[in-house]
XYZ file of C-alpha atoms in Angstrom:
237
model
C 8.376 -33.338 -10.508
C 7.010 -35.738 -13.141
C 4.886 -37.350 -10.447
C 3.524 -33.968 -9.380
C 2.722 -33.144 -13.004
C 0.972 -36.494 -13.380
C -1.115 -35.905 -10.255
C -1.972 -32.377 -11.386
C -3.341 -33.726 -14.672
C -6.041 -35.681 -12.776
C -8.558 -33.405 -11.112
C -9.979 -36.220 -8.968
C -6.618 -37.883 -8.260
C -5.065 -41.112 -9.540
C -3.686 -44.366 -8.078
C 0.016 -45.059 -7.686
C 0.218 -47.579 -10.524
C -1.258 -45.153 -13.032
C 0.980 -42.314 -11.853
C 4.088 -44.511 -12.073
C 3.173 -45.448 -15.634
C 2.527 -41.826 -16.685
C 5.732 -40.570 -15.037
C 7.808 -43.378 -16.569
C 8.958 -44.692 -13.182
C 9.316 -48.169 -11.749
C 6.472 -48.880 -9.349
C 8.695 -49.284 -6.218
C 10.383 -45.945 -7.013
C 7.034 -44.288 -7.561
C 5.683 -45.651 -4.265
C 8.712 -44.330 -2.408
C 8.483 -40.866 -3.999
C 4.730 -40.651 -3.523
C 5.071 -41.451 0.195
C 7.813 -38.807 0.507
C 5.726 -36.188 -1.328
C 2.725 -36.978 0.846
C 4.817 -36.753 4.014
C 6.086 -33.311 2.952
C 2.584 -32.077 2.163
C 2.912 -31.907 -1.620
C 0.392 -34.720 -2.062
C -2.531 -36.194 -0.135
C -3.869 -39.724 -0.367
C -7.640 -39.961 -0.411
C -9.383 -43.328 -0.853
C -6.338 -44.802 -2.568
C -5.914 -41.848 -4.933
C -3.193 -39.196 -4.806
C -4.190 -35.531 -5.117
C -2.229 -32.316 -4.775
C -1.564 -31.156 -1.215
C -1.302 -27.744 0.380
C 2.437 -27.401 -0.260
C 1.957 -27.928 -3.998
C -0.858 -25.381 -4.010
C 1.445 -22.852 -2.344
C 4.014 -23.483 -5.082
C 1.342 -22.849 -7.685
C 0.264 -19.658 -5.926
C 3.849 -18.391 -5.753
C 4.366 -19.057 -9.436
C 1.179 -17.217 -10.330
C 2.263 -14.308 -8.135
C 5.617 -14.078 -9.922
C 3.791 -14.161 -13.247
C 1.489 -11.317 -12.183
C 4.452 -9.234 -11.053
C 6.102 -9.832 -14.393
C 2.968 -8.713 -16.213
C 2.662 -5.442 -14.298
C 6.389 -4.749 -14.736
C 6.069 -5.274 -18.489
C 3.104 -2.884 -18.590
C 4.993 -0.208 -16.639
C 8.018 -0.540 -18.898
C 5.787 -0.073 -21.942
C 4.296 3.122 -20.535
C 7.719 4.339 -19.393
C 9.016 4.064 -22.937
C 5.871 5.506 -24.541
C 5.657 8.553 -22.253
C 9.347 8.983 -21.421
C 9.013 9.223 -17.622
C 9.505 6.891 -14.635
C 6.271 5.041 -13.841
C 5.233 3.654 -10.445
C 2.477 1.269 -9.321
C 1.535 1.138 -5.626
C -1.177 -0.249 -3.375
C -2.332 0.240 0.207
C -2.451 -3.160 1.863
C -2.846 -4.182 5.495
C -2.261 -0.648 6.707
C 0.918 -0.058 4.713
C 1.945 1.761 1.552
C 3.581 -0.701 -0.809
C 5.377 0.219 -4.024
C 4.710 -2.897 -6.117
C 6.742 -2.015 -9.207
C 8.753 0.819 -10.745
C 9.954 1.275 -14.313
C 12.683 3.820 -15.054
C 15.849 4.241 -17.111
C 19.339 5.611 -16.352
C 18.392 8.722 -18.306
C 15.074 9.103 -16.457
C 15.684 7.611 -13.001
C 13.008 7.025 -10.389
C 13.049 9.007 -7.164
C 15.560 7.521 -4.732
C 13.909 6.275 -1.536
C 15.989 8.310 0.869
C 13.255 8.268 3.534
C 11.066 5.179 4.018
C 8.121 5.447 1.608
C 5.825 3.706 4.109
C 6.521 6.239 6.849
C 6.425 9.343 4.638
C 3.167 8.826 2.765
C 2.119 12.349 3.703
C 5.045 13.748 1.716
C 4.886 12.038 -1.671
C 2.149 11.958 -4.281
C 1.853 8.163 -4.148
C 1.116 8.194 -0.423
C -1.210 11.171 -0.607
C -3.172 9.536 -3.418
C -3.522 6.287 -1.479
C -4.486 8.049 1.754
C -7.103 10.078 -0.111
C -8.836 6.821 -1.078
C -9.134 5.538 2.495
C -12.104 6.027 4.801
C -11.691 8.434 7.727
C -10.962 5.697 10.259
C -8.276 4.028 8.137
C -6.710 7.372 7.309
C -6.496 8.416 10.955
C -5.139 5.017 11.916
C -2.360 5.485 9.375
C -1.536 8.969 10.624
C -1.518 7.763 14.237
C 1.269 5.393 13.221
C 2.989 7.700 10.745
C 2.201 11.337 11.633
C 2.897 14.066 9.113
C 6.026 16.150 9.546
C 8.255 18.232 7.300
C 11.034 16.357 5.559
C 11.735 19.204 3.113
C 10.840 22.905 3.295
C 7.855 22.146 1.020
C 6.298 19.246 2.931
C 2.901 19.569 4.604
C 3.706 20.318 8.250
C 1.101 18.392 10.267
C -1.822 15.983 10.137
C -4.449 18.723 10.170
C -3.023 20.425 7.088
C -2.684 17.088 5.326
C -6.285 16.083 6.057
C -7.541 19.433 4.704
C -5.630 18.786 1.504
C -6.878 15.212 1.169
C -10.485 16.206 1.815
C -10.248 18.777 -0.965
C -8.828 16.315 -3.451
C -11.073 15.554 -6.443
C -12.026 11.886 -6.686
C -10.156 11.039 -9.912
C -7.902 14.080 -10.097
C -4.122 13.575 -10.068
C -2.374 14.383 -6.799
C 0.595 16.644 -7.488
C 3.502 17.370 -5.153
C 6.459 19.686 -5.767
C 9.628 18.833 -3.826
C 7.660 17.649 -0.779
C 9.461 14.310 -0.629
C 12.687 14.987 -2.515
C 14.217 18.326 -3.420
C 14.513 18.841 -7.149
C 11.677 16.416 -7.962
C 7.993 16.748 -8.802
C 5.513 13.879 -8.831
C 1.913 13.230 -9.837
C -0.243 10.226 -8.892
C -3.793 9.245 -9.771
C -6.115 6.651 -8.184
C -7.013 3.305 -9.685
C -10.286 1.801 -8.545
C -10.242 -1.999 -8.557
C -12.594 -3.503 -6.001
C -11.993 -2.245 -2.478
C -8.202 -1.960 -2.768
C -6.645 1.509 -2.834
C -4.147 1.645 -5.686
C -2.316 4.318 -7.620
C -0.019 4.903 -10.544
C 2.415 7.792 -10.604
C 5.061 9.577 -12.640
C 7.952 11.781 -11.547
C 10.223 14.325 -13.191
C 13.016 16.690 -12.213
C 11.833 20.195 -11.342
C 13.138 21.779 -14.522
C 10.706 19.554 -16.451
C 7.714 20.316 -14.225
C 5.726 21.525 -17.219
C 5.636 17.960 -18.531
C 4.302 16.476 -15.291
C 0.531 16.861 -15.652
C 0.441 16.056 -19.384
C 2.454 12.889 -18.692
C 0.168 11.919 -15.805
C -2.939 12.537 -17.921
C -1.524 10.480 -20.776
C -0.767 7.591 -18.424
C -4.192 7.883 -16.787
C -5.888 7.656 -20.177
C -3.819 4.628 -21.165
C -4.469 2.863 -17.870
C -8.176 3.641 -18.115
C -8.352 1.577 -21.293
C -6.702 -1.396 -19.575
C -7.805 -1.092 -15.955
C -9.366 -4.554 -16.027
C -5.994 -6.112 -16.766
C -4.529 -4.477 -13.666
C -6.797 -6.472 -11.372
C -4.232 -9.252 -11.201
C -1.699 -6.986 -9.546
C -3.989 -6.067 -6.676
C -3.676 -9.588 -5.284
C 0.136 -9.555 -5.333
């Protein structure tokens, strides 16, 4: 690890003798470790100098990804505590609905995923909000793979009815669903525009608190609007 750190500190690479000295290693030991690291793809040797290899870059990318996930989780937990509702962040990536992070508490639990969120996008506010942001071709491709059907008595019954609803959805208006995914639960989601990626944040509440739903969603939307630039990192997760 000290050798990797030493290599990383030299943008254009460094020779073995210099790296051994900086890592505090005997030269034969350093040579052996450098050859091993190069063999495993963590380093490359170019014109007598060692530089980081693809495997080390993947490690760096994974660490950055974990850091971004931690940042979005911290943000969701802040809004959860400030507004007093479960908060969700989701994206549409490679043809699938992905819930990136959720922040809730035992007193205000998130909606249990009793039916696969990816396959029931037509039924919950998160999925409807993401689908509303897609172009016609992408939307129909999704529905060809995951057609709409009723999973509760309140769910939209078919693709045609769903498309009518999505086409009538205001561009930045929250999508609201009442017991369409889970009985006893209401949910609201609003779009986040960051580049070309469809993304959404959402809140949920039990039905007896339905009066709080839109005010909570509006409050979250206003807060996110102030910080939307900082959410860009999460799109690449």
